[in-house]
Structures are given as structure tokens and as C-alpha cells.
Amino acid sequence: MKVNCEFCGTELDPQRKGCMKYVQCWVEPGKASGIKLVTDAAGWAHRICVETEDKKRKGWTNQKEVLF
């Protein structure tokens, strides 16, 4: 089965290492673990794409703008 990455749009094989699956779950606020009732949702992505998007949303981008 081949799917497309939700972030970069390129094809990926979900059976290979380095890809992530989108899921929905319940978690207690303020906790980093203790996930309950995990439900599959539609979506696949490369791990690096997920990590990059996470950093962007937190404002941690490595890209620096240079005028000259």
C-alpha cells in the first residue's frame, strides 16, 4: 500500500520505518502519557515532516533570513 504524506505530498510506504500514522485519542490535560481510546484516523506522514511541522507551530524554525 502506498500513501501520500499529509505535509509534503510525496508518496511513502507505511510499512517502512520513518513514517507516522495520524490517530485520535483521549488524554488528560497536562499529561504527556496515559493516552486512552486510540482511534485510527485518515492520514500518514514522514516522521521528519511531522517533526518539522511541530517545530514550526512552536516557533522553533532553524531557517534564518539574510539580506546579503
PDB file of C-alpha atoms in Angstrom:
ATOM      1  CA  MET A   1       0.000   0.000   0.000  1.00  0.00           C
ATOM      2  CA  LYS A   2       1.334   3.452  -0.915  1.00  0.00           C
ATOM      3  CA  VAL A   3       0.011   6.695   0.570  1.00  0.00           C
ATOM      4  CA  ASN A   4       0.931  10.378   0.326  1.00  0.00           C
ATOM      5  CA  CYS A   5       2.469  12.420   3.133  1.00  0.00           C
ATOM      6  CA  GLU A   6      -0.014  14.917   4.585  1.00  0.00           C
ATOM      7  CA  PHE A   7       2.686  17.608   4.773  1.00  0.00           C
ATOM      8  CA  CYS A   8       4.975  17.301   1.740  1.00  0.00           C
ATOM      9  CA  GLY A   9       2.637  15.366  -0.555  1.00  0.00           C
ATOM     10  CA  THR A  10       5.214  12.807  -1.665  1.00  0.00           C
ATOM     11  CA  GLU A  11       4.481   9.108  -1.726  1.00  0.00           C
ATOM     12  CA  LEU A  12       5.506   6.931   1.211  1.00  0.00           C
ATOM     13  CA  ASP A  13       5.242   3.297   2.193  1.00  0.00           C
ATOM     14  CA  PRO A  14       3.521   2.980   5.603  1.00  0.00           C
ATOM     15  CA  GLN A  15       5.231  -0.389   6.184  1.00  0.00           C
ATOM     16  CA  ARG A  16       8.683   1.221   6.260  1.00  0.00           C
ATOM     17  CA  LYS A  17      10.477   2.864   9.147  1.00  0.00           C
ATOM     18  CA  GLY A  18      10.276   6.655   9.415  1.00  0.00           C
ATOM     19  CA  CYS A  19       6.575   7.182   8.813  1.00  0.00           C
ATOM     20  CA  MET A  20       3.812   8.122  11.215  1.00  0.00           C
ATOM     21  CA  LYS A  21       0.057   7.498  11.279  1.00  0.00           C
ATOM     22  CA  TYR A  22      -2.492  10.098  12.325  1.00  0.00           C
ATOM     23  CA  VAL A  23      -4.744   8.927  15.190  1.00  0.00           C
ATOM     24  CA  GLN A  24      -7.277  10.453  17.541  1.00  0.00           C
ATOM     25  CA  CYS A  25      -7.254   9.726  21.254  1.00  0.00           C
ATOM     26  CA  TRP A  26      -8.135  10.979  24.712  1.00  0.00           C
ATOM     27  CA  VAL A  27      -5.503  12.300  27.107  1.00  0.00           C
ATOM     28  CA  GLU A  28      -5.703  14.059  30.460  1.00  0.00           C
ATOM     29  CA  PRO A  29      -4.740  17.753  30.181  1.00  0.00           C
ATOM     30  CA  GLY A  30      -1.190  18.462  31.296  1.00  0.00           C
ATOM     31  CA  LYS A  31      -0.102  14.853  30.907  1.00  0.00           C
ATOM     32  CA  ALA A  32       2.360  13.632  28.276  1.00  0.00           C
ATOM     33  CA  SER A  33       1.313   9.990  28.618  1.00  0.00           C
ATOM     34  CA  GLY A  34      -1.724   7.972  29.556  1.00  0.00           C
ATOM     35  CA  ILE A  35      -3.367   8.005  26.140  1.00  0.00           C
ATOM     36  CA  LYS A  36      -6.743   6.224  26.099  1.00  0.00           C
ATOM     37  CA  LEU A  37      -9.162   5.056  23.385  1.00  0.00           C
ATOM     38  CA  VAL A  38      -6.873   5.452  20.372  1.00  0.00           C
ATOM     39  CA  THR A  39      -8.863   5.575  17.122  1.00  0.00           C
ATOM     40  CA  ASP A  40      -7.398   5.354  13.634  1.00  0.00           C
ATOM     41  CA  ALA A  41      -7.925   8.430  11.505  1.00  0.00           C
ATOM     42  CA  ALA A  42      -7.039   9.154   7.901  1.00  0.00           C
ATOM     43  CA  GLY A  43      -3.520  10.393   7.393  1.00  0.00           C
ATOM     44  CA  TRP A  44       0.104   9.374   7.013  1.00  0.00           C
ATOM     45  CA  ALA A  45       3.303  11.422   7.084  1.00  0.00           C
ATOM     46  CA  HIS A  46       7.069  11.143   7.158  1.00  0.00           C
ATOM     47  CA  ARG A  47       8.435  11.427  10.705  1.00  0.00           C
ATOM     48  CA  ILE A  48      10.705  14.312   9.647  1.00  0.00           C
ATOM     49  CA  CYS A  49       7.711  16.184   8.168  1.00  0.00           C
ATOM     50  CA  VAL A  50       5.770  15.804  11.436  1.00  0.00           C
ATOM     51  CA  GLU A  51       8.764  16.943  13.495  1.00  0.00           C
ATOM     52  CA  THR A  52       9.343  19.937  11.198  1.00  0.00           C
ATOM     53  CA  GLU A  53       5.680  20.980  11.380  1.00  0.00           C
ATOM     54  CA  ASP A  54       5.732  20.628  15.169  1.00  0.00           C
ATOM     55  CA  LYS A  55       8.741  22.967  15.373  1.00  0.00           C
ATOM     56  CA  LYS A  56       7.089  25.476  13.022  1.00  0.00           C
ATOM     57  CA  ARG A  57       3.951  25.588  15.145  1.00  0.00           C
ATOM     58  CA  LYS A  58       6.048  26.168  18.271  1.00  0.00           C
ATOM     59  CA  GLY A  59       8.042  28.890  16.523  1.00  0.00           C
ATOM     60  CA  TRP A  60      11.304  26.909  16.539  1.00  0.00           C
ATOM     61  CA  THR A  61      12.441  27.237  12.961  1.00  0.00           C
ATOM     62  CA  ASN A  62      16.112  26.928  12.042  1.00  0.00           C
ATOM     63  CA  GLN A  63      15.738  28.960   8.885  1.00  0.00           C
ATOM     64  CA  LYS A  64      17.259  32.416   9.160  1.00  0.00           C
ATOM     65  CA  GLU A  65      16.642  35.246   6.719  1.00  0.00           C
ATOM     66  CA  VAL A  66      19.694  37.029   5.358  1.00  0.00           C
ATOM     67  CA  LEU A  67      19.643  40.196   3.262  1.00  0.00           C
ATOM     68  CA  PHE A  68      23.146  39.846   1.789  1.00  0.00           C
TER      69      PHE A  68
END
